[in-house]
Amino acid sequence: MMKTVYCFLFLLISCFSDAQIDTTTTVGRMPERIPEYPGGEGAMVQFIKEHIVYPAAMRDIGVEGRVVIGFVVNDDGSLSDFTVQRSICRDLDSEAMRVARLLPSFHPAMLMDKPIKFNYLLPFKFKLTPGADSSHRSSAKVSSVADTLNSKIFTVVEQMPSYPGGEQAMQHFISKNLKYPDYEAMHRISGRVIIGFVVNEDGHISDIKVRNSVSKGLDEEACRVINLFPAFKPGKQQGRPVKVSYVLPILFKLSDSAPDQTAGYIVPDKEARMPGGDEAMMRFIADKVVYPDRAWADKIQGKVIVGFRVDAKGHLSDFAIKSGVRDDINAEALRVAKLLPDFKPAIYKGQAVPTQYSLPIVFRLNRDRGVAIMMR
């Protein structure tokens, strides 16, 4: 059974008055355009402010909290299948549902230039304001969207951050600056170090951390070179620069022809890839993955990084969990990775070469038990 691949983008907007509203969009299969309220998020916030009414009975007894309403934005933009995804009490649930049902049609999500259906989550945060009249509608100003977006570190955004000049320029920079540590060269230590860092709103990087370690010397050298990076073109969400986490694998490999010398950092001209590319792999994994029942019941979610070797003929082997969540989720990610077909091998100087591949799979709690594949 085909499941929806879910990637998660977050839009947070706050309105401070009798009712405090913020919105979160849950998007499937990484569309080119996410569903959008006509006029944008500012217009939607204004619409909700004009229609929301804090139930007097709940205000009188001091009930606050967040109700999450889920609905489907259909391929024609119409809204349907309204449900309460997170409940506070009957009165607040009903008010949030009433206002959600008043929303006009959206601009639908677009994938490969075609409109598609998507699940949408709209949280309503009810917060009491001292001295406010319980009967009036919200009329306070909307807080800065940028303030909220900038406070969050995203993993997937509408426009991902990019190295100036693109992937080839980044590979050239690493190849030029990376030095094989003497100890690791002498002891023939090689492997792939995975570095994680944050690309900030101004494009500068911070929070450099080793996600997958090989040895102390290789880890430190990888971090040293990452520290030399110039500013990136920042990632954007809702048209605004935001903080985005970035994962970069760096391969250290020794020359076979000169055991006492290092070949430096080998960057394939073409990375190994599944036939059909990233989209085909996303669909394959979506079709095969099953969210473990126990993890679902325990509300466990997170990112698993599965590593494996792609040899010069494209065969996959040496599967291992590089970064996990817990045993049942790790096992499911590993099981599905082992079902992948042969890849097109990496190419270096016109020759097929073996390489290591890291596949991050994000398990997120949602109605369809979806997963997201974070492409490198």
mmCIF file of C-alpha atoms in Angstrom, residues 9 146 162 273 285 338 357 371:
data_model
loop_
_atom_site.group_PDB
_atom_site.id
_atom_site.type_symbol
_atom_site.label_atom_id
_atom_site.label_comp_id
_atom_site.label_asym_id
_atom_site.label_seq_id
_atom_site.Cartn_x
_atom_site.Cartn_y
_atom_site.Cartn_z
ATOM 1 C CA LEU A 9 7.665 22.689 7.146
ATOM 2 C CA ALA A 146 10.117 36.883 11.067
ATOM 3 C CA SER A 162 23.383 26.415 -0.768
ATOM 4 C CA ARG A 273 22.328 7.518 -6.794
ATOM 5 C CA ILE A 285 10.744 4.104 0.732
ATOM 6 C CA LYS A 338 18.283 -3.158 2.586
ATOM 7 C CA TYR A 357 26.243 6.657 1.260
ATOM 8 C CA VAL A 371 8.212 9.554 6.922
#
